[in-house]
GROMACS .gro file of C-alpha atoms in nm:
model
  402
    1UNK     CA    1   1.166   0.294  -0.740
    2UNK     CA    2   0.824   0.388  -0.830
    3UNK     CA    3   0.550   0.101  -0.719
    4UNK     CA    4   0.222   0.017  -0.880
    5UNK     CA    5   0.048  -0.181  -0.607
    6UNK     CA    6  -0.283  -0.315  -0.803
    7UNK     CA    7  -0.505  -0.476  -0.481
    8UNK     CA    8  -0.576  -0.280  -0.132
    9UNK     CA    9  -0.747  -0.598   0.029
   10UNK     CA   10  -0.570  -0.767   0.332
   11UNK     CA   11  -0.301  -0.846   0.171
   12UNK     CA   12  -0.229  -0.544  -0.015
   13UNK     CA   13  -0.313  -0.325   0.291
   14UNK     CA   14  -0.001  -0.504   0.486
   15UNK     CA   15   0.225  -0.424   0.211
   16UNK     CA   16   0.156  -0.055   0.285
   17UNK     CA   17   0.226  -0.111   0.614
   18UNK     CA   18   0.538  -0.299   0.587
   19UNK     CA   19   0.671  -0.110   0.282
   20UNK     CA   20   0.581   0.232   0.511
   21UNK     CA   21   0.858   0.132   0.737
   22UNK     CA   22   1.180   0.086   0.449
   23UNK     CA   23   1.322   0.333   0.235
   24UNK     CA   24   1.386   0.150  -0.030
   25UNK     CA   25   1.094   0.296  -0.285
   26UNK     CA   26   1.011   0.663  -0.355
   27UNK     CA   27   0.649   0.584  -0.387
   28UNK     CA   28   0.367   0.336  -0.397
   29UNK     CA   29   0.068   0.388  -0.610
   30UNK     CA   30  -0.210   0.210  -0.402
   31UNK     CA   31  -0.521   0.103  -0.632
   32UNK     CA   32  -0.820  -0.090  -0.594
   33UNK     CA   33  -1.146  -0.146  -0.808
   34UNK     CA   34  -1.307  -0.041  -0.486
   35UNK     CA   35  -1.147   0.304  -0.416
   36UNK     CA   36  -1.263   0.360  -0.059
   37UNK     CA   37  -1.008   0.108  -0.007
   38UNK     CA   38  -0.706   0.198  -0.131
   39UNK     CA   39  -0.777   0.539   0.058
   40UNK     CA   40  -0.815   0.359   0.396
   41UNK     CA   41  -0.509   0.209   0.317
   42UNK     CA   42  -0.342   0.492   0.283
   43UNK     CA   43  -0.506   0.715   0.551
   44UNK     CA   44  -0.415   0.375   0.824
   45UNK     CA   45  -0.041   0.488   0.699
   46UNK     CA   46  -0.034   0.848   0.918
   47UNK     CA   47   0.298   1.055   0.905
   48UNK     CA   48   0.414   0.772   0.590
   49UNK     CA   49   0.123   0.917   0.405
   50UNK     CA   50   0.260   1.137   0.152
   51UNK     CA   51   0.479   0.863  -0.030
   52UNK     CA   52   0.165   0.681  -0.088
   53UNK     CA   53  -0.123   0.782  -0.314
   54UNK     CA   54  -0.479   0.604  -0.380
   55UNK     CA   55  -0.632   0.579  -0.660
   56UNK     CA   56  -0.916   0.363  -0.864
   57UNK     CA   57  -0.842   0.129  -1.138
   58UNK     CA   58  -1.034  -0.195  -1.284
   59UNK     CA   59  -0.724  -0.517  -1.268
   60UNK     CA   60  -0.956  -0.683  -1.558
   61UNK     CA   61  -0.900  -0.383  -1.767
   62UNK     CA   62  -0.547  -0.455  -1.919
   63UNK     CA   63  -0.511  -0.156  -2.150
   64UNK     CA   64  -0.687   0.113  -1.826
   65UNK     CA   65  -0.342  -0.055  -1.615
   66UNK     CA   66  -0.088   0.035  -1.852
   67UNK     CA   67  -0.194   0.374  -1.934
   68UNK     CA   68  -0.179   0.400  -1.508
   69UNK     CA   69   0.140   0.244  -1.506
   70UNK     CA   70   0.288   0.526  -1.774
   71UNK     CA   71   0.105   0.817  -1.584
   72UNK     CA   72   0.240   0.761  -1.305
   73UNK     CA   73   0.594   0.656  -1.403
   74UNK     CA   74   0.583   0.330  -1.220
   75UNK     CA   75   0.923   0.089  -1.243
   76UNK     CA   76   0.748  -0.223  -1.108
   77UNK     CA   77   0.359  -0.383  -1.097
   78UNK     CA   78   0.281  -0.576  -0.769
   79UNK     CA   79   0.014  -0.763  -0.823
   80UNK     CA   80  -0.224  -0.846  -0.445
   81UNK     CA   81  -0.552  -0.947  -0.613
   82UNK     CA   82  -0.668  -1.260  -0.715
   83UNK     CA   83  -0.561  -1.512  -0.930
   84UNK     CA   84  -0.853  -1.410  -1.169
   85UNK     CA   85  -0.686  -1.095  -1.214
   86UNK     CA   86  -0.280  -1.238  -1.257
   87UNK     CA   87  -0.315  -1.260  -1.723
   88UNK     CA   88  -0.446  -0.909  -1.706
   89UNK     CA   89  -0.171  -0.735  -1.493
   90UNK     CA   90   0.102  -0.907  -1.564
   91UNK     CA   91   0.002  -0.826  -1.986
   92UNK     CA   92  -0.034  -0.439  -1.870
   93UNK     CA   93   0.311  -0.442  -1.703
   94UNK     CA   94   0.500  -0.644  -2.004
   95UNK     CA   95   0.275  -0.346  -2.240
   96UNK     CA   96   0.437  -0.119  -2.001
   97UNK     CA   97   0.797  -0.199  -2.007
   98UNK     CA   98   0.781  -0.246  -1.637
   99UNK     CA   99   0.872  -0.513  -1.357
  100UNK     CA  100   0.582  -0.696  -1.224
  101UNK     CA  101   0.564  -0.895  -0.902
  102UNK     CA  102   0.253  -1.156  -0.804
  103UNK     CA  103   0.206  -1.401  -0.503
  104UNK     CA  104  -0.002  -1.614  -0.682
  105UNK     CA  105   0.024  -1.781  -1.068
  106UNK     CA  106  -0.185  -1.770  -1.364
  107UNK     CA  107  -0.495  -2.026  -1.303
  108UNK     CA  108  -0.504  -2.388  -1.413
  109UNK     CA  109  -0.783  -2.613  -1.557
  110UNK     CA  110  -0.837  -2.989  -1.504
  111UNK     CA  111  -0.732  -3.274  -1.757
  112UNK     CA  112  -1.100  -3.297  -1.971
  113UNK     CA  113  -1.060  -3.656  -1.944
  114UNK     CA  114  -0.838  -3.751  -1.679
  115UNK     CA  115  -0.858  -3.486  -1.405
  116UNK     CA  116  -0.691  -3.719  -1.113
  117UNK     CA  117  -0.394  -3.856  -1.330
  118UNK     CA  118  -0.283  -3.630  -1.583
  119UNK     CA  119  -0.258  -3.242  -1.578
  120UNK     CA  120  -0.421  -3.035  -1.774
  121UNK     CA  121  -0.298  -2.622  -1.815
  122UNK     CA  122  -0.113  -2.640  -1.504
  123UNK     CA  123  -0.070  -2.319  -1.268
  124UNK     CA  124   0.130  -2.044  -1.443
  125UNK     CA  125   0.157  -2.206  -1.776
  126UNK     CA  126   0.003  -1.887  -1.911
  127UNK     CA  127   0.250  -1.690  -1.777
  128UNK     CA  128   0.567  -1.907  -1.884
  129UNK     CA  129   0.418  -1.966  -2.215
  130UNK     CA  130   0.512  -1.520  -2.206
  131UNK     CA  131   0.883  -1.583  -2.060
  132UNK     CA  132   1.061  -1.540  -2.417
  133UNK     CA  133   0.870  -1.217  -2.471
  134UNK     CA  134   0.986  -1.098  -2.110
  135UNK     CA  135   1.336  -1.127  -2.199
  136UNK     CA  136   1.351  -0.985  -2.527
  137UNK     CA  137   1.183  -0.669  -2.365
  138UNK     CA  138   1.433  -0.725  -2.122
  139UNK     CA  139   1.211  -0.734  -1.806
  140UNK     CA  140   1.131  -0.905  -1.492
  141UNK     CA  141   0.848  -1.147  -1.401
  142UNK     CA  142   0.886  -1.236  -1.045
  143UNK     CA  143   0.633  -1.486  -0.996
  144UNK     CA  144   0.497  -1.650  -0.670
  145UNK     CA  145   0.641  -1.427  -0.436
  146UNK     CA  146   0.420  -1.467  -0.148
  147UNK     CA  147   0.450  -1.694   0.153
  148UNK     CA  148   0.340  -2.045  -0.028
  149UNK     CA  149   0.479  -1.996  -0.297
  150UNK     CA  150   0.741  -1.774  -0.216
  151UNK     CA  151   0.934  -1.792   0.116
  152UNK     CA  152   0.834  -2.175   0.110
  153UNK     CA  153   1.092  -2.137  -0.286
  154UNK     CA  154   1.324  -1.962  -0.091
  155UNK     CA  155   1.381  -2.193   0.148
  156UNK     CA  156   1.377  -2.499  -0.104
  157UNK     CA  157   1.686  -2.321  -0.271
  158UNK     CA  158   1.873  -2.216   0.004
  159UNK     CA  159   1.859  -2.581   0.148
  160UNK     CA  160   1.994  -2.700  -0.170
  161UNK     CA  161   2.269  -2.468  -0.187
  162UNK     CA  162   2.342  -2.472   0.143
  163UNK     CA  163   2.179  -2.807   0.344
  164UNK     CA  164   2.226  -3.088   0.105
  165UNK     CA  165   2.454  -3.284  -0.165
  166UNK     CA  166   2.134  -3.448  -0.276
  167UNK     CA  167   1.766  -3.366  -0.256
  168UNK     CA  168   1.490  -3.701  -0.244
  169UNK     CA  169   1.185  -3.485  -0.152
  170UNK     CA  170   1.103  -3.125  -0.076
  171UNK     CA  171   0.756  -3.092   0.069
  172UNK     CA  172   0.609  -2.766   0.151
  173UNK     CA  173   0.368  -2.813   0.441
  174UNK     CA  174   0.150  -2.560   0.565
  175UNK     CA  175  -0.007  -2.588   0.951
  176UNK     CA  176  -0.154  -2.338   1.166
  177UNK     CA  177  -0.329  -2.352   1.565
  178UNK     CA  178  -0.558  -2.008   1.430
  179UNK     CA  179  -0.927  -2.005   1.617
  180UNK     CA  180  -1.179  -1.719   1.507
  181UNK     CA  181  -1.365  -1.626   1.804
  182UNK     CA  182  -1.767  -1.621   1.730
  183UNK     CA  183  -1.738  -1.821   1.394
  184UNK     CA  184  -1.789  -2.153   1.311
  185UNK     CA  185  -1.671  -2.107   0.951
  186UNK     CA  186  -1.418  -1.820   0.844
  187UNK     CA  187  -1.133  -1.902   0.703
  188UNK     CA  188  -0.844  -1.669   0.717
  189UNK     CA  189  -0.751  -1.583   0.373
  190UNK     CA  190  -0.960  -1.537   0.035
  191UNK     CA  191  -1.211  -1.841   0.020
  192UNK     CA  192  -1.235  -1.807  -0.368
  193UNK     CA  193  -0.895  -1.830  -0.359
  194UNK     CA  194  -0.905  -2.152  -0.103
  195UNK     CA  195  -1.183  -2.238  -0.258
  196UNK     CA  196  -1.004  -2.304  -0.633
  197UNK     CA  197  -0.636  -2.411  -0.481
  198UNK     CA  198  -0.852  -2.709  -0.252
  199UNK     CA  199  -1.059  -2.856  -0.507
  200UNK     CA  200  -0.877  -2.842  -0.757
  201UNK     CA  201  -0.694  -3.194  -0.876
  202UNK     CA  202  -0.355  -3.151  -0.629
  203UNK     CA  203   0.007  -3.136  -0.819
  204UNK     CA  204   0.309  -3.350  -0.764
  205UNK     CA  205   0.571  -3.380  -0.948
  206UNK     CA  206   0.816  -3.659  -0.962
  207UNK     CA  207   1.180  -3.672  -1.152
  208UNK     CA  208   1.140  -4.032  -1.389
  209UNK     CA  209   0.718  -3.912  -1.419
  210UNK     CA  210   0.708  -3.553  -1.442
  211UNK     CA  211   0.397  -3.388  -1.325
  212UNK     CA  212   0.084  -3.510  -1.226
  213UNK     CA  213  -0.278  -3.484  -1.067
  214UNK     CA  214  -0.444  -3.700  -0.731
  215UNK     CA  215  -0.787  -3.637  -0.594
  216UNK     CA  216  -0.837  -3.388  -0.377
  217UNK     CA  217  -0.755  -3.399   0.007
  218UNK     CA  218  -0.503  -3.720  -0.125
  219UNK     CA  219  -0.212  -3.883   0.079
  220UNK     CA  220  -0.299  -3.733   0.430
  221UNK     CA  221  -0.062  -3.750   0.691
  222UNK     CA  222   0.029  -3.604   1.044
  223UNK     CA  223   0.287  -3.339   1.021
  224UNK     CA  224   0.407  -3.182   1.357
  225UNK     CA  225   0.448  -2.815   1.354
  226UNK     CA  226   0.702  -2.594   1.558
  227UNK     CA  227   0.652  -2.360   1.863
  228UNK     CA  228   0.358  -2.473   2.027
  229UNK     CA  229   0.158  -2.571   1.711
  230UNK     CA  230   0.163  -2.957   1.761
  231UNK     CA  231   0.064  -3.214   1.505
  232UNK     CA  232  -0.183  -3.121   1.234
  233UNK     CA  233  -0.315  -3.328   0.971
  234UNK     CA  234  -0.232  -3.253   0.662
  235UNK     CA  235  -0.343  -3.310   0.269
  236UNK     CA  236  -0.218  -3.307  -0.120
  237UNK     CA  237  -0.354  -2.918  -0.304
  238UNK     CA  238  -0.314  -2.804  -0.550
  239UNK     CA  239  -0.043  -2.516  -0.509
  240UNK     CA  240   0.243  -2.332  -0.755
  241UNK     CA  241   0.607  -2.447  -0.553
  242UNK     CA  242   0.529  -2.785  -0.681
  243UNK     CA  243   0.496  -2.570  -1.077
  244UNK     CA  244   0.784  -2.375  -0.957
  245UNK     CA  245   1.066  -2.552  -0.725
  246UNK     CA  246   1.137  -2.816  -0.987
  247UNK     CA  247   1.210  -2.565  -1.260
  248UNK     CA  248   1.511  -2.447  -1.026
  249UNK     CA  249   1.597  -2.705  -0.756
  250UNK     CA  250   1.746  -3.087  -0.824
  251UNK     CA  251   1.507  -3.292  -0.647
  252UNK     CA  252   1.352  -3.633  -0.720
  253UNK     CA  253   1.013  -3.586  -0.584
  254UNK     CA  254   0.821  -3.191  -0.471
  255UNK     CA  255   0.475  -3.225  -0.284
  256UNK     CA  256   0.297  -2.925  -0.139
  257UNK     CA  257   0.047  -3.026   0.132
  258UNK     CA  258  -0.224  -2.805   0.368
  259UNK     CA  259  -0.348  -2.875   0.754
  260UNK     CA  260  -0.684  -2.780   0.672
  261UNK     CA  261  -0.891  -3.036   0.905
  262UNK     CA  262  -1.138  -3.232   0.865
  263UNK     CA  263  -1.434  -3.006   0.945
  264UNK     CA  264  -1.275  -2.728   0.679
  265UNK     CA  265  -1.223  -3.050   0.397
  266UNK     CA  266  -1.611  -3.108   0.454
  267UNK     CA  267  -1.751  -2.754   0.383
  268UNK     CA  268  -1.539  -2.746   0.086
  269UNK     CA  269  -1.674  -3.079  -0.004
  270UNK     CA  270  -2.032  -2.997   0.068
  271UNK     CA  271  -1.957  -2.613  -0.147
  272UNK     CA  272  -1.850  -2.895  -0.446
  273UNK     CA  273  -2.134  -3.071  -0.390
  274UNK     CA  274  -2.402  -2.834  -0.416
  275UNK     CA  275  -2.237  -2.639  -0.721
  276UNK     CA  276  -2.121  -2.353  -0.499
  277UNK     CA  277  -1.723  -2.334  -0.633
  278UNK     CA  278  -1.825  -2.255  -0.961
  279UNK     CA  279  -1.736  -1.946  -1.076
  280UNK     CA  280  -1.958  -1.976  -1.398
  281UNK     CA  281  -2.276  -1.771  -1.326
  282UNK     CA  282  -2.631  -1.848  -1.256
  283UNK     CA  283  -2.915  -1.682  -1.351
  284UNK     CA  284  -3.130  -1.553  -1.010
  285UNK     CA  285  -3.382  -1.334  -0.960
  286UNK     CA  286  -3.227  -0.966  -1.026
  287UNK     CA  287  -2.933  -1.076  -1.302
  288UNK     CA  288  -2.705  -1.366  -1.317
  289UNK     CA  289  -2.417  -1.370  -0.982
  290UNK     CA  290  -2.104  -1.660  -0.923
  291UNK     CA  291  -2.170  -1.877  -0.689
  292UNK     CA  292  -1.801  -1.874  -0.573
  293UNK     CA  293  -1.875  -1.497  -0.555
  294UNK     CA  294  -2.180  -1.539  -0.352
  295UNK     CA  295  -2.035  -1.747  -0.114
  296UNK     CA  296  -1.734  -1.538  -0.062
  297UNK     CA  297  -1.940  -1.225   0.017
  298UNK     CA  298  -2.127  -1.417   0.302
  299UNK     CA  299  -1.825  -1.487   0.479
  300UNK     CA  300  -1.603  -1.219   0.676
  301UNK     CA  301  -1.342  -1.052   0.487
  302UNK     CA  302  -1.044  -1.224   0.631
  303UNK     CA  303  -0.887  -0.893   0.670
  304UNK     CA  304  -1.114  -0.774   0.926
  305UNK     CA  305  -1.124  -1.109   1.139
  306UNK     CA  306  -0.757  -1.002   1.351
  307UNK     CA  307  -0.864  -0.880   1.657
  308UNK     CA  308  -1.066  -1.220   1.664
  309UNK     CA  309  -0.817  -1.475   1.585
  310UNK     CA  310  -0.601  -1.601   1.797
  311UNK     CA  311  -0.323  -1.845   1.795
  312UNK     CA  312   0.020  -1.874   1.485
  313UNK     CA  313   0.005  -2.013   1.151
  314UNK     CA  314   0.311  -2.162   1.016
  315UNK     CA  315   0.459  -2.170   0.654
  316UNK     CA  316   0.730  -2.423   0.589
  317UNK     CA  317   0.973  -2.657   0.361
  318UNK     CA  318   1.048  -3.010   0.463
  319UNK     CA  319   1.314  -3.134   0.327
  320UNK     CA  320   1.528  -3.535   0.298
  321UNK     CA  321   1.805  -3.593   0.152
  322UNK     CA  322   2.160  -3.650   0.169
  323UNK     CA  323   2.459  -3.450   0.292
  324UNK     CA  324   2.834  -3.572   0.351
  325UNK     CA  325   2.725  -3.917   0.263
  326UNK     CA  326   2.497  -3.921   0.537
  327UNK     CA  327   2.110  -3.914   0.561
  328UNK     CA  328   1.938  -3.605   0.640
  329UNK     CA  329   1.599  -3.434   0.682
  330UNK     CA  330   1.532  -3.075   0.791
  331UNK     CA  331   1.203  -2.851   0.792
  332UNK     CA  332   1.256  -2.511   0.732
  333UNK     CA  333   1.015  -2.270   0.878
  334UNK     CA  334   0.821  -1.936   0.995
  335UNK     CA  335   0.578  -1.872   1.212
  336UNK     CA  336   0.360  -1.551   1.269
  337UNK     CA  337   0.181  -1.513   1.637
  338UNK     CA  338  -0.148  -1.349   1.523
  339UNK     CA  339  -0.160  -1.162   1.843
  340UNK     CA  340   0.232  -1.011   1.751
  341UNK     CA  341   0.104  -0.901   1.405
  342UNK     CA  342  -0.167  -0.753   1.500
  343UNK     CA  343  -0.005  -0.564   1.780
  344UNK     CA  344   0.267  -0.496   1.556
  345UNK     CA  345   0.097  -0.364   1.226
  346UNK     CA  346  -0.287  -0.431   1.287
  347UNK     CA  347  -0.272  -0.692   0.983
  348UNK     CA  348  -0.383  -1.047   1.095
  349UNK     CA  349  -0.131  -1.356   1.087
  350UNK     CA  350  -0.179  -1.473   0.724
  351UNK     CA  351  -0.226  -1.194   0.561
  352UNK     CA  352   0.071  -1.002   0.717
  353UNK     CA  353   0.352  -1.359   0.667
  354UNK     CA  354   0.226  -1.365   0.294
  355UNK     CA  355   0.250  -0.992   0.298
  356UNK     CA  356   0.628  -0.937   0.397
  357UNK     CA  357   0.763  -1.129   0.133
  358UNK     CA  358   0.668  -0.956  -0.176
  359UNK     CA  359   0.767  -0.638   0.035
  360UNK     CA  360   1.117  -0.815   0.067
  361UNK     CA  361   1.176  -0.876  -0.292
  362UNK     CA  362   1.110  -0.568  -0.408
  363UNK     CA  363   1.359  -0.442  -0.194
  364UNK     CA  364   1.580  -0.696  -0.333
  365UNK     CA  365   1.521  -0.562  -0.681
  366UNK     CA  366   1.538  -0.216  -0.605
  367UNK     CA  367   1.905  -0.283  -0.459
  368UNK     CA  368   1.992  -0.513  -0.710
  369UNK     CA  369   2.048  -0.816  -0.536
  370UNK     CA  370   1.792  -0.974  -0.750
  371UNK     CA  371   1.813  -0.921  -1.084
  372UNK     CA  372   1.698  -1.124  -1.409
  373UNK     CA  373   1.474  -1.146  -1.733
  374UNK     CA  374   1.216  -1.325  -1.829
  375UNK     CA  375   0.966  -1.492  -1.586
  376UNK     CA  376   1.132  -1.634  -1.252
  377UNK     CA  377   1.059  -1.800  -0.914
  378UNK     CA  378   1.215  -1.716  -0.607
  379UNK     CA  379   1.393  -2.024  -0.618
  380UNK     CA  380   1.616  -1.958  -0.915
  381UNK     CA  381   1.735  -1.652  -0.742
  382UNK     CA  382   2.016  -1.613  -0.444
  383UNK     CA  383   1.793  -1.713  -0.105
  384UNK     CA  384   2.091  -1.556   0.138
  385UNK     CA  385   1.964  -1.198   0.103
  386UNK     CA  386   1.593  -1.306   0.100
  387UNK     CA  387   1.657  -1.426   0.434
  388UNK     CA  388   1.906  -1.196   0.591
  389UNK     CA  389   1.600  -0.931   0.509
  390UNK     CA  390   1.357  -1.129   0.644
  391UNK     CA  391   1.539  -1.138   0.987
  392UNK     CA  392   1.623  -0.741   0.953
  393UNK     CA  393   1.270  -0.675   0.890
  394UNK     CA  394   1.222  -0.839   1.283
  395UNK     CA  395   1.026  -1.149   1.172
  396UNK     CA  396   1.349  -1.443   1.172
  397UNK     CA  397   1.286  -1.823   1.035
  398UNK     CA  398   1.376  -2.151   1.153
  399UNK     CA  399   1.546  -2.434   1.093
  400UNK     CA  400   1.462  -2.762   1.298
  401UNK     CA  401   1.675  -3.093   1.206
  402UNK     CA  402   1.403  -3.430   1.174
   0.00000   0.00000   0.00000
């Protein structure tokens, strides 16, 4: 297998790392807009080195991907940028005739009218509008293949198949105990990205309504988080397993909700307020800049932030329902100890858990264990292997009755 990895940011810089260490790929194509860093990437990588080259290429630039793609005789696209770039890519690797991968979905846009009842394009709906043209060509779209979405899918399938008779509710919820030493703001992964999946009009989906929208930051409740995490508050966002799980998995109710705190809900609120999520430009002295881009470039790229965080984040799946007649409720879970992953690979916490994933399936796909056309979500795929890997790969999940 021959990898296209589009995105050298954190992210995309733990892939190498934990792709450096299987022998499941022949090579990896790193590539960034900003080539400096897909060569750091690849320099970090030492005696790995030589099956992993760096080069430049623009993800907005569709038709500059696929001629990449064919020049270098890639099987697969994994896509570790934003979700700005996710229509782009995954086009170039259908134009291709290749696999693509992506942690993230295609972006949505609020109801005109009723932003906090009804949806309006919901997350990925560009993408699954594509699925019939993926499966004539007879090609894979693995889509939300990170953490959240991604091992939170996994789990939501393999407790169906394997936990449960019936499913009520599956809830992903998201909690973490990370500080960042000398920062009073600095979040740990892409604030553009955090910045569009907070305040944004939050999913749920429910069997006799379908899916619909809530205010932001809706619903909150106290969710208590394993090994040493504790309680955290947590809120409705908007996020793709609650696009995704109910495509796959019976369930009468799917909710995905985020321990962000109260100080993090107010900066977002205050960003909202003063105009500084939109991603629209503005005219300033010198040419016209994105607000969301502005503030994003006077925070610290989360990547570098490791050696200052300290504490573990932890993804999860809660899940109630029935089994054997009887009533049951289980949360299904990992956690990543920032100080083990950086010790371990140098990445910090959340970039390295949504980094092994990916790095998993395409390991699953180059063995054939997961296989399929058209565009698919982790959960309509066998979870056994996903998670048998994710214990091999020295990073094992948990399971923790209610």
């Amino acid at each position: 297998m021959r990898v296209l990895l589009v995105g050298a940011g954190g992210v995309g810089t733990a892939i190498t790392r934990i792709a450096a260490r299987r022998s499941f790929f022949d090579h990896m194509v790193v590539t960034d807009y900003d080539l400096s860093r897909a060569e750091a990437a690849v320099a970090a990588l030492g005696g790995e080195e030589e099956r992993f080259t760096a080069l430049r290429v623009d993800a907005s630039d569709r038709t500059a991907v696929t001629a990449l793609i064919a020049e270098q005789r890639c099987d697969i696209l994994v896509n570790a940028t934003d979700p700005r770039f996710v229509m782009p890519l995954f086009d170039a690797a259908l134009a291709a005739g290749v696999d693509y991968l992506d942690m993230a979905m295609s972006l949505s846009s609020p109801h005109p009218e009723r932003p906090y009842e009804e949806c309006g394009v919901k997350l990925g709906d560009g993408q699954f509008e594509r699925a019939a043209a993926w499966e004539e060509a007879g090609r894979l779209a693995l889509v939300g293949v990170g953490v959240e979405p991604g091992l939170s899918d996994v789990f939501a399938r393999y407790a169906a198949d394997e936990l449960f008779d019936e499913i009520e509710e599956i809830g992903v919820r998201d909690g973490a105990n990370l500080t960042v030493e000398g920062y009073d703001f600095a979040p740990s992964f892409s604030i553009w990205t955090t910045i569009e999946e907070c305040l944004n009009p939050p999913v749920v989906w429910e069997k006799d309504r379908g899916w619909f929208t809530t205010a932001p930051f809706s619903e909150p409740e106290v969710f208590d988080f394993p090994e040493g995490i504790g309680p955290v508050e947590c809120v409705n966002v908007e996020h793709e397993e609650v696009l995704l799980i109910p495509r796959w998995v019976e369930s009468r109710r799917v909710t995905f909700k985020y321990g962000l705190g109260d100080e993090f809900i107010e900066t977002l609120k205050t960003l909202h307020k003063l105009g500084l999520d939109r991603t629209d430009k503005v005219s300033v002295p010198g040419g016209d800049v994105s607000p969301r881009d502005v503030v994003a470039a006077c925070l610290p790229d989360p990547a570098s932030l490791g050696e200052l965080m300290r504490g573990k984040t932890c993804a999860g799946t809660w899940v109630k329902g029935t089994k054997d007649g009887a009533p049951r409720e289980v949360y299904l879970y990992h956690v990543v100890d920032n100080q083990w992953s950086m010790r371990e690979y140098g990445s910090q916490a959340v970039v390295w858990q949504t980094a092994i994933n990916p790095v998993i399936a395409l390991e699953l796909v180059a063995g054939g264990a997961w296989n399929g056309t058209g565009v698919l979500g982790a959960e309509a795929l066998d979870p056994r292997p996903f998670l048998d890997l994710l214990v091999e790969y020295g990073s094992p999940w948990g399971l923790r009755e209610q």
